Tab-separated table of C-alpha atoms and ligand atoms in Angstrom:
chain	number	residue	atom	x	y	z
V	1	MET	CA	22.520	4.288	-17.952
V	2	VAL	CA	19.352	3.852	-20.997
V	3	LYS	CA	18.392	6.975	-22.590
V	4	THR	CA	15.655	8.396	-24.143
V	5	ILE	CA	17.147	10.156	-27.317
V	6	LEU	CA	15.316	13.095	-29.940
V	7	VAL	CA	16.810	12.828	-33.279
V	8	THR	CA	15.175	15.006	-35.590
V	9	GLY	CA	16.505	13.809	-39.414
V	10	GLY	CA	16.438	11.101	-38.329
V	11	ALA	CA	15.777	8.933	-41.620
V	12	GLY	CA	18.469	10.652	-43.441
V	13	PHE	CA	21.654	9.624	-44.307
V	14	ILE	CA	23.809	10.422	-41.169
V	15	GLY	CA	20.696	10.752	-38.739
V	16	CYS	CA	19.636	6.027	-39.442
V	17	HIS	CA	23.580	4.842	-38.622
V	18	LEU	CA	23.129	8.017	-35.404
V	19	CYS	CA	19.890	5.990	-34.619
V	20	LYS	CA	21.071	2.606	-34.857
V	21	GLU	CA	24.563	2.826	-32.720
V	22	LEU	CA	21.428	4.697	-30.391
V	23	LEU	CA	19.578	2.191	-30.244
V	24	ASN	CA	22.167	-0.907	-29.838
V	25	SER	CA	23.469	0.909	-26.718
V	26	GLY	CA	20.287	1.088	-25.268
V	27	ASN	CA	18.736	3.802	-24.906
V	28	ILE	CA	14.970	4.470	-26.116
V	29	VAL	CA	15.529	6.836	-29.330
V	30	TYR	CA	12.640	8.772	-30.475
V	31	CYS	CA	13.290	9.396	-34.360
V	32	ILE	CA	11.351	12.185	-36.463
V	33	ASP	CA	11.617	13.399	-39.867
V	34	ASN	CA	9.557	14.418	-42.479
V	35	LEU	CA	11.648	12.569	-44.953
V	36	SER	CA	11.262	15.507	-47.750
V	37	SER	CA	15.976	13.947	-48.552
V	38	GLY	CA	15.488	11.260	-45.947
V	39	SER	CA	13.557	7.722	-46.558
V	40	PHE	CA	11.514	5.784	-44.687
V	41	GLU	CA	14.067	2.429	-46.226
V	42	ASN	CA	17.230	4.004	-43.830
V	43	ILE	CA	14.977	3.499	-40.629
V	44	LYS	CA	13.053	0.421	-42.154
V	45	GLU	CA	14.497	-2.121	-39.815
V	46	LEU	CA	15.115	-0.189	-36.609
V	47	THR	CA	11.223	-0.168	-36.292
V	48	LYS	CA	11.412	-3.246	-35.529
V	49	ASN	CA	13.288	-2.622	-31.627
V	50	GLU	CA	10.200	-1.991	-29.153
V	51	ASN	CA	12.910	0.793	-28.305
V	52	PHE	CA	12.889	2.412	-31.845
V	53	HIS	CA	9.995	5.394	-31.656
V	54	PHE	CA	9.135	7.058	-36.348
V	55	SER	CA	6.684	9.939	-36.533
V	56	GLU	CA	7.048	11.986	-40.267
V	57	HIS	CA	7.511	15.075	-38.754
V	58	ASP	CA	8.465	18.789	-39.359
V	59	VAL	CA	10.637	20.641	-37.504
V	60	GLU	CA	9.768	23.534	-38.450
V	61	ASP	CA	6.371	22.494	-37.072
V	62	TYR	CA	6.847	22.394	-33.216
V	63	TYR	CA	6.809	18.444	-31.926
V	64	GLN	CA	5.783	17.369	-28.272
V	65	ILE	CA	6.660	14.865	-26.325
V	66	SER	CA	5.417	14.107	-22.878
V	67	GLU	CA	8.185	11.603	-22.328
V	68	LYS	CA	11.788	13.054	-20.113
V	69	ILE	CA	14.496	13.722	-23.038
V	70	ASP	CA	17.759	13.134	-22.302
V	71	GLU	CA	19.952	13.624	-24.907
V	72	ILE	CA	17.889	16.152	-28.590
V	73	TYR	CA	20.552	15.087	-31.566
V	74	HIS	CA	18.872	17.685	-34.377
V	75	LEU	CA	20.255	16.868	-37.505
V	76	ALA	CA	17.020	17.200	-39.107
V	77	CYS	CA	17.741	20.395	-42.713
V	78	PRO	CA	18.250	18.976	-46.308
V	79	ALA	CA	22.729	18.614	-47.314
V	80	SER	CA	23.223	17.855	-50.026
V	81	PRO	CA	23.355	21.039	-52.648
V	82	PRO	CA	20.695	20.155	-55.001
V	83	PHE	CA	18.038	18.684	-52.212
V	84	TYR	CA	18.582	22.183	-50.138
V	85	GLN	CA	18.546	24.357	-53.063
V	86	LYS	CA	15.469	23.105	-54.839
V	87	ASP	CA	13.487	25.483	-51.774
V	88	PRO	CA	16.302	27.833	-50.344
V	89	ILE	CA	12.858	29.828	-48.362
V	90	LYS	CA	12.215	26.130	-46.904
V	91	THR	CA	15.548	26.075	-46.337
V	92	LEU	CA	15.719	28.366	-44.171
V	93	ASP	CA	12.892	28.566	-41.744
V	94	THR	CA	13.450	24.835	-41.200
V	95	ASN	CA	17.461	26.167	-40.161
V	96	TYR	CA	16.099	28.949	-37.652
V	97	PHE	CA	11.850	28.412	-37.059
V	98	GLY	CA	13.976	24.232	-36.724
V	99	THR	CA	16.314	24.375	-34.598
V	100	ARG	CA	14.260	27.274	-32.405
V	101	ASN	CA	12.069	24.353	-32.024
V	102	VAL	CA	14.548	22.144	-30.887
V	103	LEU	CA	15.972	24.438	-28.347
V	104	GLU	CA	12.925	25.367	-27.297
V	105	LEU	CA	12.152	21.507	-26.570
V	106	GLY	CA	15.282	21.305	-24.904
V	107	ARG	CA	15.090	24.131	-22.658
V	108	ILE	CA	11.366	22.511	-21.546
V	109	LYS	CA	12.765	19.345	-20.702
V	110	GLY	CA	16.070	20.753	-19.603
V	111	CYS	CA	18.135	18.126	-21.075
V	112	LYS	CA	21.172	18.481	-23.737
V	113	VAL	CA	20.974	19.451	-27.243
V	114	LEU	CA	22.993	19.315	-30.421
V	115	LEU	CA	23.190	20.596	-33.122
V	116	THR	CA	25.431	19.078	-36.512
V	117	SER	CA	26.626	22.629	-38.318
V	118	THR	CA	28.652	21.832	-41.331
V	119	SER	CA	32.191	22.602	-43.130
V	120	GLU	CA	29.732	25.274	-44.991
V	121	VAL	CA	30.123	27.667	-42.734
V	122	TYR	CA	33.564	27.733	-43.407
V	123	GLY	CA	32.096	29.054	-47.345
V	124	ASP	CA	35.312	28.787	-49.796
V	125	PRO	CA	37.875	28.875	-47.097
V	126	GLN	CA	40.611	31.154	-47.434
V	127	ILE	CA	42.869	28.989	-45.586
V	128	SER	CA	43.577	25.838	-44.816
V	129	PRO	CA	42.912	23.420	-43.047
V	130	GLN	CA	40.281	25.101	-41.171
V	131	SER	CA	40.635	25.561	-37.698
V	132	GLU	CA	36.506	26.304	-35.063
V	133	ASN	CA	37.575	30.163	-34.752
V	134	TYR	CA	37.804	30.907	-39.001
V	135	TRP	CA	35.010	32.890	-39.115
V	136	GLY	CA	34.256	31.525	-42.485
V	137	ASN	CA	34.222	33.077	-46.328
V	138	VAL	CA	30.750	32.395	-47.271
V	139	ASN	CA	28.885	34.886	-50.058
V	140	PRO	CA	25.116	35.804	-47.717
V	141	ILE	CA	23.586	36.246	-51.307
V	142	GLY	CA	24.830	32.874	-53.798
V	143	VAL	CA	23.163	29.543	-53.968
V	144	ARG	CA	25.395	28.615	-51.124
V	145	SER	CA	23.475	31.045	-49.279
V	146	CYS	CA	20.394	29.492	-47.169
V	147	TYR	CA	22.667	26.349	-46.397
V	148	ASP	CA	25.610	28.144	-45.785
V	149	GLU	CA	23.923	31.365	-44.007
V	150	GLY	CA	20.934	29.198	-42.230
V	151	LYS	CA	23.286	26.603	-40.204
V	152	ARG	CA	25.471	29.315	-39.241
V	153	ILE	CA	21.968	31.076	-38.016
V	154	SER	CA	21.171	28.204	-36.958
V	155	GLU	CA	24.906	27.777	-34.701
V	156	THR	CA	23.716	31.396	-33.175
V	157	LEU	CA	20.272	30.636	-31.436
V	158	MET	CA	21.986	27.866	-30.093
V	159	ILE	CA	25.136	29.877	-28.408
V	160	GLU	CA	22.327	33.062	-27.390
V	161	TYR	CA	19.777	30.062	-26.147
V	162	GLU	CA	22.952	28.651	-23.536
V	163	ARG	CA	24.053	32.618	-23.180
V	164	LYS	CA	19.642	32.790	-21.974
V	165	TYR	CA	18.793	29.595	-20.400
V	166	ASN	CA	22.135	28.106	-19.821
V	167	ILE	CA	21.081	25.170	-22.198
V	168	ASP	CA	23.316	22.516	-22.389
V	169	ILE	CA	24.507	22.934	-25.604
V	170	LYS	CA	26.594	21.137	-28.600
V	171	ILE	CA	27.854	22.183	-31.738
V	172	ALA	CA	29.835	19.857	-34.334
V	173	ARG	CA	30.661	21.127	-37.875
V	174	ILE	CA	30.610	18.409	-39.679
V	175	PHE	CA	32.750	17.322	-43.165
V	176	ASN	CA	31.651	14.879	-46.072
V	177	THR	CA	30.908	12.268	-45.151
V	178	TYR	CA	29.975	9.231	-46.991
V	179	GLY	CA	28.767	5.335	-46.786
V	180	PRO	CA	26.007	3.218	-47.062
V	181	GLN	CA	22.081	4.496	-47.500
V	182	MET	CA	23.011	7.517	-49.039
V	183	ASN	CA	20.642	8.648	-51.321
V	184	LYS	CA	21.301	7.586	-53.905
V	185	ASP	CA	19.970	10.568	-55.855
V	186	ASP	CA	21.455	12.671	-53.398
V	187	GLY	CA	23.678	14.610	-56.302
V	188	ARG	CA	26.888	14.587	-54.074
V	189	VAL	CA	30.237	13.787	-56.230
V	190	VAL	CA	30.409	9.614	-54.616
V	191	SER	CA	27.345	8.488	-54.462
V	192	ASN	CA	26.405	10.482	-58.071
V	193	PHE	CA	30.477	8.976	-59.067
V	194	ILE	CA	29.299	5.468	-57.867
V	195	ASN	CA	26.394	5.464	-59.471
V	196	GLN	CA	27.351	6.197	-62.872
V	197	MET	CA	29.618	4.256	-63.417
V	198	ILE	CA	27.848	0.687	-61.674
V	199	TYR	CA	25.268	2.046	-63.859
V	200	ASP	CA	27.504	2.046	-66.934
V	201	LYS	CA	26.355	5.921	-67.298
V	202	ASP	CA	28.695	9.483	-67.858
V	203	ILE	CA	30.211	10.619	-65.596
V	204	THR	CA	30.362	14.010	-64.215
V	205	VAL	CA	33.369	16.068	-63.498
V	206	TYR	CA	32.105	19.298	-62.491
V	207	GLY	CA	34.597	22.368	-63.333
V	208	ASN	CA	37.868	20.786	-63.852
V	209	GLY	CA	38.012	18.199	-60.861
V	210	ASN	CA	40.888	19.700	-59.108
V	211	GLN	CA	39.158	21.023	-56.670
V	212	THR	CA	39.365	18.828	-53.038
V	213	ARG	CA	37.666	17.185	-50.691
V	214	CYS	CA	38.410	14.852	-47.438
V	215	PHE	CA	35.998	13.105	-46.685
V	216	ASN	CA	34.705	10.844	-43.127
V	217	TYR	CA	32.938	7.588	-43.151
V	218	VAL	CA	29.655	7.429	-42.426
V	219	ASP	CA	30.715	4.961	-38.302
V	220	ASP	CA	33.996	7.643	-37.785
V	221	THR	CA	31.336	10.419	-37.925
V	222	VAL	CA	28.763	8.853	-35.703
V	223	GLU	CA	31.105	8.121	-33.449
V	224	GLY	CA	32.785	11.496	-32.795
V	225	LEU	CA	29.182	12.907	-32.617
V	226	ILE	CA	28.261	10.826	-29.567
V	227	LEU	CA	31.394	10.927	-28.213
V	228	LEU	CA	30.263	14.818	-28.443
V	229	MET	CA	27.258	15.230	-26.784
V	230	ASN	CA	28.583	12.572	-23.362
V	231	THR	CA	31.881	14.766	-23.219
V	232	LYS	CA	31.435	17.157	-20.225
V	233	GLY	CA	32.614	20.588	-21.070
V	234	VAL	CA	33.042	20.227	-24.262
V	235	ARG	CA	30.281	22.296	-26.514
V	236	GLY	CA	32.192	23.152	-29.589
V	237	PRO	CA	31.475	24.227	-32.417
V	238	ILE	CA	33.624	20.706	-33.314
V	239	ASN	CA	35.244	19.792	-36.591
V	240	ILE	CA	34.031	15.973	-37.459
V	241	GLY	CA	35.148	15.100	-40.563
V	242	ASN	CA	38.403	13.122	-41.963
V	243	GLU	CA	41.930	15.211	-42.773
V	244	ASN	CA	42.626	13.480	-45.852
V	245	GLU	CA	42.230	15.687	-48.486
V	246	ILE	CA	42.194	15.087	-51.928
V	247	THR	CA	40.945	16.547	-55.344
V	248	ILE	CA	37.947	14.834	-57.156
V	249	ASN	CA	40.221	13.961	-59.861
V	250	GLU	CA	41.177	12.249	-57.445
V	251	LEU	CA	38.806	10.422	-55.538
V	252	LEU	CA	37.337	9.320	-59.319
V	253	ASP	CA	40.794	7.253	-59.695
V	254	VAL	CA	39.752	5.840	-56.314
V	255	LEU	CA	36.958	4.380	-57.237
V	256	ARG	CA	38.040	3.686	-60.806
V	257	TYR	CA	40.533	1.400	-59.420
V	258	LEU	CA	37.862	-0.264	-57.130
V	259	ILE	CA	35.797	-0.980	-60.040
V	260	PRO	CA	37.890	-2.122	-62.755
V	261	GLU	CA	34.728	-3.755	-64.861
V	262	CYS	CA	33.369	0.588	-65.639
V	263	LYS	CA	33.306	1.834	-68.697
V	264	SER	CA	32.086	4.936	-68.681
V	265	ASP	CA	32.888	8.258	-70.102
V	266	ILE	CA	34.712	10.916	-67.609
V	267	ILE	CA	32.483	14.380	-68.925
V	268	PHE	CA	33.268	17.493	-67.301
V	269	LYS	CA	30.569	20.443	-66.710
V	270	ILE	CA	30.752	23.537	-65.365
V	271	LEU	CA	31.608	24.412	-61.454
V	272	PRO	CA	28.493	24.651	-59.500
V	273	GLY	CA	28.152	28.473	-58.073
V	274	ASP	CA	30.174	29.102	-55.075
V	275	ASP	CA	31.382	25.628	-54.939
V	276	PRO	CA	34.005	25.250	-52.922
V	277	LYS	CA	37.951	25.198	-54.689
V	278	GLN	CA	39.097	23.330	-50.760
V	279	ARG	CA	38.031	22.037	-47.914
V	280	ARG	CA	40.067	20.309	-44.590
V	281	PRO	CA	39.676	19.955	-41.557
V	282	SER	CA	41.358	20.670	-38.523
V	283	LEU	CA	40.794	17.919	-36.266
V	284	LYS	CA	43.247	19.114	-33.253
V	285	MET	CA	39.997	19.964	-31.485
V	286	ALA	CA	38.368	16.988	-31.814
V	287	LYS	CA	41.050	14.739	-31.362
V	288	GLU	CA	42.375	16.571	-28.303
V	289	LEU	CA	38.888	17.333	-26.504
V	290	LEU	CA	37.432	14.006	-27.648
V	291	MET	CA	40.453	11.775	-28.096
V	292	TRP	CA	38.983	10.694	-32.226
V	293	LYS	CA	39.858	10.241	-34.927
V	294	PRO	CA	38.584	7.891	-37.726
V	295	LYS	CA	39.927	5.279	-38.299
V	296	THR	CA	38.371	3.610	-41.745
V	297	GLU	CA	41.045	3.837	-45.100
V	298	LEU	CA	38.722	6.071	-48.019
V	299	HIS	CA	39.251	2.371	-49.740
V	300	ASP	CA	37.803	0.666	-47.330
V	301	GLY	CA	34.531	3.142	-46.647
V	302	LEU	CA	33.903	3.141	-50.669
V	303	SER	CA	34.870	-0.085	-50.523
V	304	LYS	CA	31.671	-0.508	-48.410
V	305	THR	CA	29.322	1.865	-50.149
V	306	ILE	CA	29.697	0.574	-53.324
V	307	ASP	CA	28.216	-2.834	-52.610
V	308	TYR	CA	25.280	-0.576	-51.018
V	309	PHE	CA	25.124	0.964	-53.852
V	310	GLU	CA	25.388	-2.488	-55.848
V	311	TRP	CA	23.585	-4.055	-53.056
V	312	LEU	CA	20.167	-1.717	-54.186
V	313	LYS	CA	20.998	-1.823	-58.443
V	314	ASN	CA	20.243	-6.406	-57.931
V	315	SER	CA	17.458	-4.993	-55.187
V	316	VAL	CA	14.570	-3.413	-56.866
P	401	UDP	N1	30.832	17.163	-57.769
P	401	UDP	C1	31.128	16.382	-59.179
P	401	UDP	N2	30.547	15.638	-60.118
P	401	UDP	C2	29.145	15.726	-59.134
P	401	UDP	C3	28.464	15.888	-58.662
P	401	UDP	C4	29.281	16.655	-58.095
P	401	UDP	O1	32.650	17.096	-59.273
P	401	UDP	O2	28.911	14.661	-59.814
P	401	UDP	C5	31.514	18.339	-56.956
P	401	UDP	C6	31.538	19.247	-56.791
P	401	UDP	O3	31.381	20.205	-57.964
P	401	UDP	C7	32.339	19.450	-54.909
P	401	UDP	C8	32.758	18.392	-55.109
P	401	UDP	O4	32.053	17.135	-56.213
P	401	UDP	O5	33.486	20.565	-55.818
P	401	UDP	C9	32.037	17.408	-53.934
P	401	UDP	O6	30.857	18.009	-53.931
P	401	UDP	P1	29.431	17.980	-53.223
P	401	UDP	O7	28.221	17.801	-53.661
P	401	UDP	O8	29.735	15.367	-52.596
P	401	UDP	O9	30.039	17.862	-51.591
P	401	UDP	P2	30.321	19.808	-51.613
P	401	UDP	O10	30.398	20.738	-52.262
P	401	UDP	O11	28.396	19.909	-50.554
P	401	UDP	O12	31.550	19.658	-50.603
């Protein structure tokens, strides 16, 4: 069945891959994005498809659309620490007013609404792996709070709309995701390290590099989101990520292996405030309820990401 689907934040890193996949399955996709951290370049190719409709729109303002909508994927929000910390009050507004607007639209259209929440709702976790019933360890007044608490309030809004209006909602908690189309200047570790290496710049390790993360390839993340949307009776919150936990130093080792010609020096910088020491999802729910688990090996995903940034370097 051809569906009409709205994707907020569709010109962002994960959003553009999601739009592409939804179009490939024959759907009609409306994409809105204020292009603050996403870019038109990410969706330029998709605009050639007659089923793709893009509007530059800030989700904080109510979005009017006369078409019938079957599903909304709500991704709009800057997601990398330097971006969401640039204007913390805006980040909070995007999460509260943006999610509220999207839910109102969902209520009026009578359609499913999926929120991409985040592993950041677990804060600096005191248990590992983090399962969905863990309430987290979030500093409400720290430098990451605008995003962490913003996403927490988004989740609360989703649940309250379900309780009050019986809307069909879905909540995905996305863990670190990487791949082609990441914003080069996003400030994230994968994009920073690769670009520092291919441009012969110093590699910036924050803290001692022993903090851990699990990196999930974008195609796997997108597959998990689509499965969640389409699995009846599964609402979440549900973790979408990878269980392969590595330190930042180990990530660097893998990248140095994949880019042997790299001559960059490593410099250690101060660990940013409230930077989680470890992060690893429990995927028990995703495996049992969605029959989903990631397929891409870290080496393969990183190689594709390196190819993308090399291509970008050579195309300017
Ligand atoms: N990080 C780093 N060097 C960088 C960018 C990030 O060592 O140039 C560290 C950062 O402090 C964090 C980890 O890598 O511990 C992942 O950072 P990222 O911003 O990619 O994601 P998040 O902190 O949101 O998980």
